[in-house]
Short mmCIF file of C-alpha atoms and ligand atoms in Angstrom, two decimals:
data_model
loop_
_atom_site.label_atom_id
_atom_site.label_comp_id
_atom_site.label_asym_id
_atom_site.label_seq_id
_atom_site.Cartn_x
_atom_site.Cartn_y
_atom_site.Cartn_z
CA MET A 188 26.39 28.09 4.88
CA GLU A 189 25.13 25.92 7.70
CA ASN A 190 27.08 27.54 10.51
CA LEU A 191 26.13 31.21 10.01
CA ASP A 192 24.05 32.90 12.70
CA TRP A 193 21.62 34.34 10.13
CA LYS A 194 19.31 35.94 12.68
CA ASN A 195 22.07 38.07 14.20
CA LEU A 196 23.92 39.21 11.11
CA PRO A 197 25.22 42.77 11.32
CA PHE A 198 25.07 45.16 8.37
CA GLY A 199 28.67 44.51 7.45
CA TYR A 200 31.06 42.92 5.00
CA MET A 201 31.59 39.19 4.77
CA LYS A 202 33.66 37.59 2.04
CA THR A 203 31.56 35.54 -0.34
CA ASP A 204 32.62 33.22 -3.16
CA TYR A 205 32.62 35.49 -6.21
CA ASN A 206 32.33 39.05 -7.43
CA ILE A 207 32.00 40.39 -10.95
CA ARG A 208 34.03 43.04 -12.71
CA CYS A 209 33.85 44.85 -16.03
CA TYR A 210 36.16 47.42 -17.62
CA TYR A 211 35.54 50.42 -19.84
CA ARG A 212 38.46 51.07 -22.16
CA ASP A 213 38.81 52.74 -25.57
CA GLY A 214 35.25 54.00 -25.35
CA LYS A 215 33.52 50.67 -24.72
CA TRP A 216 32.61 48.18 -22.01
CA GLY A 217 34.20 44.73 -22.11
CA ASP A 218 32.73 41.39 -21.04
CA LEU A 219 31.79 40.59 -17.45
CA GLU A 220 34.59 38.82 -15.58
CA VAL A 221 34.13 36.62 -12.52
CA SER A 222 36.66 36.97 -9.71
CA GLN A 223 37.31 35.13 -6.46
CA SER A 224 39.50 37.87 -5.04
CA ASP A 225 38.06 40.65 -2.93
CA HIS A 226 40.91 42.99 -3.77
CA ILE A 227 41.56 45.23 -6.75
CA ASP A 228 44.66 46.46 -8.46
CA ILE A 229 44.30 50.21 -8.99
CA HIS A 230 46.40 52.85 -10.75
CA ILE A 231 47.98 55.31 -8.32
CA ALA A 232 46.57 58.24 -10.33
CA ALA A 233 43.03 56.85 -10.81
CA THR A 234 40.42 59.63 -10.66
CA GLY A 235 38.31 57.45 -8.37
CA LEU A 236 41.02 57.82 -5.73
CA HIS A 237 41.92 61.47 -6.19
CA TYR A 238 38.82 63.28 -7.35
CA GLY A 239 36.00 61.13 -6.03
CA GLN A 240 34.85 59.81 -9.39
CA GLU A 241 32.95 56.97 -7.78
CA ALA A 242 29.29 55.95 -7.57
CA PHE A 243 27.59 52.94 -6.06
CA GLU A 244 24.23 51.28 -5.63
CA GLY A 245 22.58 49.10 -3.02
CA LEU A 246 19.88 46.52 -3.61
CA LYS A 247 18.93 43.22 -2.07
CA ALA A 248 18.04 39.64 -2.94
CA TYR A 249 15.44 37.99 -0.70
CA MET A 250 14.83 34.28 -0.15
CA GLY A 251 11.11 33.43 -0.16
CA LYS A 252 9.22 30.75 1.70
CA ASP A 253 8.84 29.08 -1.70
CA GLY A 254 12.64 28.85 -2.12
CA LYS A 255 12.59 31.49 -4.87
CA VAL A 256 15.12 34.32 -4.85
CA ARG A 257 13.67 37.76 -5.48
CA LEU A 258 15.27 41.01 -6.60
CA PHE A 259 13.39 44.19 -5.77
CA ARG A 260 13.14 46.88 -8.51
CA TRP A 261 16.66 46.35 -9.87
CA GLU A 262 15.72 48.47 -12.91
CA GLU A 263 15.41 51.51 -10.66
CA ASN A 264 18.89 50.90 -9.25
CA ALA A 265 20.27 50.52 -12.78
CA ALA A 266 18.65 53.81 -13.80
CA ARG A 267 19.92 55.66 -10.73
CA PHE A 268 23.40 54.21 -11.27
CA ALA A 269 23.40 55.72 -14.76
CA TYR A 270 22.09 59.01 -13.38
CA SER A 271 24.90 59.09 -10.81
CA ALA A 272 27.45 58.29 -13.53
CA ASP A 273 26.17 61.26 -15.57
CA GLY A 274 26.27 63.47 -12.48
CA ILE A 275 30.02 63.06 -12.03
CA MET A 276 30.87 62.49 -15.69
CA MET A 277 31.64 58.80 -15.70
CA ALA A 278 30.85 56.27 -18.42
CA ARG A 279 27.36 54.83 -17.83
CA PHE A 280 27.16 51.13 -17.08
CA PRO A 281 24.58 49.68 -19.54
CA VAL A 282 21.27 48.48 -18.06
CA GLY A 283 21.47 45.07 -19.78
CA LYS A 284 24.92 44.45 -18.34
CA PHE A 285 23.73 45.63 -14.93
CA ARG A 286 20.98 43.05 -14.95
CA GLU A 287 23.32 40.30 -16.09
CA ALA A 288 25.98 41.19 -13.50
CA VAL A 289 23.50 41.42 -10.61
CA THR A 290 21.78 38.18 -11.57
CA ARG A 291 25.04 36.28 -11.98
CA VAL A 292 26.59 37.50 -8.76
CA VAL A 293 23.49 36.35 -6.86
CA GLN A 294 23.46 32.96 -8.62
CA LEU A 295 27.17 32.44 -7.97
CA ASN A 296 26.81 33.22 -4.25
CA ARG A 297 23.53 31.43 -3.68
CA ARG A 298 24.77 29.71 -0.54
CA PHE A 299 25.12 33.13 1.13
CA ILE A 300 21.48 34.13 0.68
CA PRO A 301 19.99 34.21 4.19
CA PRO A 302 17.12 31.76 4.71
CA TYR A 303 13.48 32.86 4.74
CA GLY A 304 12.40 33.99 8.19
CA SER A 305 15.85 35.05 9.38
CA GLY A 306 15.09 38.75 8.81
CA ALA A 307 18.32 38.98 6.81
CA SER A 308 18.93 39.34 3.08
CA LEU A 309 21.73 39.37 0.53
CA TYR A 310 22.96 42.93 0.00
CA ILE A 311 24.17 43.63 -3.52
CA ARG A 312 26.69 46.44 -3.97
CA PRO A 313 27.42 47.61 -7.53
CA LEU A 314 30.29 50.08 -7.76
CA LEU A 315 31.70 52.25 -10.57
CA TYR A 316 34.84 54.34 -10.47
CA GLY A 317 37.26 56.22 -12.65
CA SER A 318 40.23 53.87 -13.02
CA GLY A 319 42.08 55.83 -15.67
CA ALA A 320 45.04 57.98 -14.61
CA GLU A 321 44.71 61.78 -14.58
CA VAL A 322 46.48 64.38 -12.53
CA GLY A 323 44.51 67.41 -13.70
CA VAL A 324 40.94 67.62 -12.47
CA LYS A 325 38.99 66.01 -15.29
CA PRO A 326 37.00 62.84 -15.95
CA ALA A 327 38.98 59.64 -16.54
CA SER A 328 38.88 57.84 -19.86
CA GLU A 329 38.78 54.39 -18.20
CA TYR A 330 36.23 53.04 -15.72
CA THR A 331 35.84 49.91 -13.62
CA PHE A 332 32.57 48.31 -12.59
CA ILE A 333 32.43 45.83 -9.72
CA VAL A 334 29.51 44.11 -8.07
CA PHE A 335 29.86 42.11 -4.87
CA VAL A 336 27.37 40.68 -2.40
CA THR A 337 27.36 40.20 1.33
CA PRO A 338 24.67 38.79 3.63
CA VAL A 339 23.30 41.44 5.99
CA GLY A 340 20.93 42.08 8.84
CA PRO A 341 19.13 45.40 9.29
CA TYR A 342 21.22 48.60 9.09
CA PHE A 343 19.78 50.14 12.21
CA LYS A 344 20.06 47.66 15.05
CA GLY A 345 16.87 45.97 16.14
CA GLY A 346 15.22 45.95 12.70
CA ILE A 347 11.74 47.31 13.25
CA LYS A 348 12.63 48.52 16.74
CA PRO A 349 12.29 52.32 16.97
CA VAL A 350 15.51 54.33 17.11
CA ASP A 351 16.50 57.85 18.15
CA MET A 352 17.81 60.46 15.70
CA LEU A 353 19.73 63.69 16.16
CA ILE A 354 19.16 66.89 14.20
CA CYS A 355 22.46 68.16 12.98
CA ARG A 356 23.16 71.83 12.25
CA ASN A 357 26.96 71.68 12.52
CA PHE A 358 27.51 69.74 9.31
CA ASP A 359 25.93 69.60 5.86
CA ARG A 360 25.80 66.50 3.76
CA ALA A 361 25.18 68.12 0.40
CA ALA A 362 24.61 71.55 -1.15
CA PRO A 363 21.39 72.35 -3.06
CA LYS A 364 22.99 72.26 -6.51
CA GLY A 365 25.70 69.82 -5.48
CA THR A 366 25.88 66.05 -5.68
CA GLY A 367 23.34 65.08 -2.99
CA ILE A 368 20.97 63.64 -5.59
CA TYR A 369 23.62 61.23 -6.85
CA LYS A 370 24.74 58.13 -5.02
CA VAL A 371 28.41 59.10 -5.00
CA GLY A 372 31.04 58.41 -2.36
CA GLY A 373 31.74 62.09 -1.66
CA ASN A 374 28.32 62.56 -0.05
CA TYR A 375 29.05 59.77 2.40
CA ALA A 376 32.49 61.20 3.22
CA ALA A 377 30.74 64.51 3.95
CA SER A 378 28.32 62.73 6.28
CA LEU A 379 30.87 60.85 8.39
CA ARG A 380 31.62 63.43 11.07
CA ALA A 381 27.95 64.16 11.67
CA GLY A 382 27.22 60.43 11.75
CA MET A 383 29.92 59.80 14.34
CA GLU A 384 28.68 62.65 16.50
CA ALA A 385 25.22 61.08 16.44
CA LYS A 386 26.55 57.58 17.23
CA HIS A 387 28.62 58.86 20.14
CA GLY A 388 25.50 60.46 21.57
CA GLY A 389 23.65 57.14 21.37
CA TYR A 390 21.62 58.03 18.26
CA ALA A 391 21.10 55.71 15.30
CA SER A 392 21.65 58.50 12.81
CA THR A 393 21.74 62.19 12.02
CA ILE A 394 18.91 64.08 10.42
CA PHE A 395 20.37 66.55 7.95
CA LEU A 396 18.55 69.81 7.29
CA ASP A 397 18.65 71.70 4.00
CA ALA A 398 22.13 73.20 3.78
CA LYS A 399 21.05 76.67 2.62
CA ARG A 400 18.46 77.71 5.20
CA LYS A 401 18.51 74.95 7.80
CA LYS A 402 14.74 75.18 7.73
CA TYR A 403 13.59 71.96 6.10
CA ILE A 404 14.23 68.26 6.70
CA ASP A 405 16.53 66.70 4.11
CA GLU A 406 17.23 63.08 5.04
CA CYS A 407 18.31 60.67 7.79
CA GLY A 408 21.92 59.66 7.20
CA PRO A 409 21.73 56.86 4.61
CA ALA A 410 17.93 56.86 4.41
CA ASN A 411 15.02 59.14 3.47
CA PHE A 412 12.67 60.59 6.09
CA PHE A 413 8.90 60.27 6.37
CA GLY A 414 6.33 61.50 8.86
CA ILE A 415 2.72 60.45 9.34
CA LYS A 416 -0.07 62.90 10.10
CA ASP A 417 -3.85 62.45 9.65
CA ASN A 418 -3.43 59.17 7.76
CA THR A 419 -1.04 60.92 5.36
CA TYR A 420 2.50 59.83 4.47
CA ILE A 421 4.62 62.96 4.16
CA THR A 422 8.18 62.89 2.80
CA PRO A 423 10.60 65.73 1.97
CA LYS A 424 11.06 67.12 -1.48
CA SER A 425 14.59 68.46 -1.78
CA GLU A 426 17.20 68.93 -4.45
CA SER A 427 19.96 67.64 -2.18
CA ILE A 428 18.67 64.20 -1.18
CA LEU A 429 18.90 60.80 -2.78
CA ARG A 430 15.74 59.67 -4.56
CA SER A 431 15.15 56.60 -2.47
CA ILE A 432 13.61 53.65 -4.30
CA THR A 433 12.18 52.42 -1.00
CA ASN A 434 10.52 55.79 -0.45
CA MET A 435 9.07 55.81 -3.99
CA SER A 436 7.74 52.32 -3.34
CA LEU A 437 6.23 53.29 0.02
CA ILE A 438 4.32 56.09 -1.70
CA ASP A 439 2.72 53.49 -4.00
CA VAL A 440 2.17 51.05 -1.13
CA ALA A 441 0.54 53.82 0.91
CA GLY A 442 -1.78 54.62 -2.01
CA SER A 443 -2.82 50.98 -2.23
CA LEU A 444 -3.65 50.97 1.50
CA GLY A 445 -5.79 54.11 1.37
CA ILE A 446 -3.11 56.27 3.00
CA LYS A 447 -2.71 59.71 1.43
CA THR A 448 0.74 60.83 0.36
CA GLU A 449 2.55 64.15 0.04
CA ARG A 450 6.05 64.86 -1.23
CA ARG A 451 6.87 68.44 -0.31
CA ARG A 452 9.19 70.51 1.81
CA VAL A 453 8.92 69.56 5.47
CA PRO A 454 9.78 72.39 7.89
CA VAL A 455 11.52 71.37 11.11
CA GLU A 456 8.61 72.75 13.20
CA GLU A 457 6.27 70.26 11.56
CA LEU A 458 8.04 67.49 13.47
CA SER A 459 5.78 68.37 16.40
CA GLU A 460 2.68 67.55 14.32
CA PHE A 461 3.56 64.01 13.22
CA SER A 462 2.08 61.06 15.05
CA GLU A 463 4.70 58.69 13.58
CA ALA A 464 8.05 59.14 11.86
CA GLY A 465 10.56 56.86 10.22
CA ALA A 466 13.60 56.42 8.00
CA CYS A 467 13.46 54.30 4.86
CA GLY A 468 15.99 52.81 2.48
CA THR A 469 17.29 49.52 1.12
CA ALA A 470 19.66 49.03 4.02
CA ALA A 471 17.39 50.65 6.62
CA VAL A 472 14.17 49.04 5.26
CA ILE A 473 11.82 51.02 7.52
CA SER A 474 13.29 52.17 10.78
CA PRO A 475 10.62 53.72 12.96
CA ILE A 476 11.84 56.76 14.87
CA ALA A 477 11.18 56.85 18.61
CA ARG A 478 12.60 60.32 19.28
CA ILE A 479 14.13 63.15 17.33
CA VAL A 480 16.36 65.36 19.45
CA ASP A 481 17.11 68.93 18.35
CA PRO A 482 19.73 70.15 20.86
CA ASP A 483 20.11 73.64 19.31
CA ARG A 484 16.40 74.34 19.79
CA ASN A 485 16.21 72.38 23.03
CA LYS A 486 13.44 70.19 21.63
CA VAL A 487 12.62 66.49 21.77
CA TYR A 488 9.94 65.06 19.47
CA LYS A 489 8.47 61.71 20.49
CA TYR A 490 6.69 59.26 18.19
CA CYS A 491 6.36 55.93 19.96
CA LYS A 492 4.18 54.75 22.77
CA ASP A 493 5.66 51.87 24.83
CA GLY A 494 8.64 51.72 22.46
CA LYS A 495 6.46 50.30 19.65
CA PRO A 496 6.19 51.48 16.04
CA GLY A 497 2.93 53.22 15.09
CA PRO A 498 0.09 51.53 13.18
CA VAL A 499 0.60 53.26 9.82
CA THR A 500 4.34 52.51 9.86
CA MET A 501 3.57 48.85 10.60
CA LYS A 502 1.00 48.61 7.77
CA LEU A 503 3.51 50.05 5.31
CA TYR A 504 6.32 47.84 6.60
CA ASN A 505 4.29 44.64 6.44
CA LYS A 506 3.17 45.21 2.89
CA LEU A 507 6.56 46.33 1.55
CA VAL A 508 8.53 43.56 3.23
CA GLY A 509 5.77 41.07 2.33
CA ILE A 510 6.23 41.90 -1.35
CA GLN A 511 10.03 41.69 -1.08
CA TYR A 512 9.97 38.19 0.48
CA GLY A 513 7.09 36.98 -1.70
CA ASP A 514 4.49 36.71 1.08
CA VAL A 515 2.27 39.43 -0.38
CA GLU A 516 1.17 39.54 -4.01
CA ASP A 517 3.43 41.72 -6.16
CA GLU A 518 0.63 43.90 -7.53
CA PHE A 519 3.11 46.53 -8.77
CA GLY A 520 5.38 44.23 -10.80
CA TRP A 521 8.44 45.08 -8.70
CA ILE A 522 9.92 41.60 -8.31
CA THR A 523 12.31 39.74 -10.61
CA ILE A 524 12.90 36.08 -9.78
CA VAL A 525 16.50 34.92 -10.04
CA GLU A 526 16.42 31.40 -11.43
N1 PLP B 1133 19.40 58.31 1.16
C1 PLP B 1133 20.70 57.99 1.15
C2 PLP B 1133 21.70 59.05 1.40
C3 PLP B 1133 21.08 56.65 0.91
O1 PLP B 1133 22.37 56.30 0.91
C4 PLP B 1133 20.10 55.69 0.68
C5 PLP B 1133 20.47 54.31 0.38
O2 PLP B 1133 20.56 53.91 -0.73
C6 PLP B 1133 18.76 56.08 0.69
C7 PLP B 1133 18.45 57.40 0.95
C8 PLP B 1133 17.67 55.10 0.42
O3 PLP B 1133 17.59 54.82 -0.95
P1 PLP B 1133 17.03 53.44 -1.45
O4 PLP B 1133 15.67 53.29 -0.89
O5 PLP B 1133 17.01 53.57 -2.93
O6 PLP B 1133 17.96 52.40 -0.98
C1 COI B 1134 21.50 51.43 0.94
O1 COI B 1134 20.47 51.57 1.58
O2 COI B 1134 21.61 50.63 0.01
C2 COI B 1134 22.68 52.22 1.21
O3 COI B 1134 23.45 52.35 0.33
C3 COI B 1134 22.87 52.80 2.51
C4 COI B 1134 24.26 52.82 3.05
C5 COI B 1134 24.76 51.57 3.62
C6 COI B 1134 25.24 53.59 2.28
#
């Protein structure tokens, strides 16, 4: 793809050459099928349409300086995909098939993998939904799996440039015993109004608080939250947030850099004690936070001097991204090379 402006790619959809599909019928998964169409034919009574029986994943393929294509911790995405399927009673997509589908879709769309040094990557979006017809509220007996790819730049504009976030008390993303821990479409639908309110105010994202007490930090739109205090990486423990693979990885990276880590409830007031703060996720990578605005409490928390990310955030970012692009040794065994 010679004529793509790789350095300025948005986080958006672009048609690529192929996607892969697979169907669950009569209690079993069929073979992977390659498609050139980016449309689907769907039953008007599919549970995915009516009752939100839908889960997805997000992972990336990175082009290294050595010309090798790297997948980052795909096994964790496969496991979470199965966990999400269980959470809303869908047929699990087998791990072996997940690997095969993800590998093939990357191989088939190789010309769309952004070059090393562009700051972009190939976003891989596996999707699973109830495609069987039901009118009563119950799980479907047929499911469809699709995986497509699209080249993307960073989710929050500016990449490693610090962004502002808005604390939101008007909307909840997920209830404590609800579906917040699964990567299912309904959670994102529930987050849209809050997200738009934040965007209209000039913020990159909303910070959701725990829905029950509005006392603790949950997460930052489509990313987990972390704060830094006394050389310690602190990230919320909550039963209504997605278990971010990036966050899990940053905890290990922090450990390897001599940074202490804590996963525990983070009260809103503690925001005043952090020296740095950020959002992390596959799409977000690490987005340093410049300011968190809490309009209901009339508070503004500031984390950046001269608009620059803090030193601990940068150390974590450099090592994580270094591993993903193959510039830093993969001491954790997180990388799979796509031949
Ligand atoms: N939280 C939410 C709600 C997300 O959608 C995502 C993105 O997947 C994350 C956190 C980050 O998770 P991960 O690091 O596994 O991409
Ligand atoms: C990701 O980080 O992979 C996400 O899924 C975030 C978002 C675009 C939904």
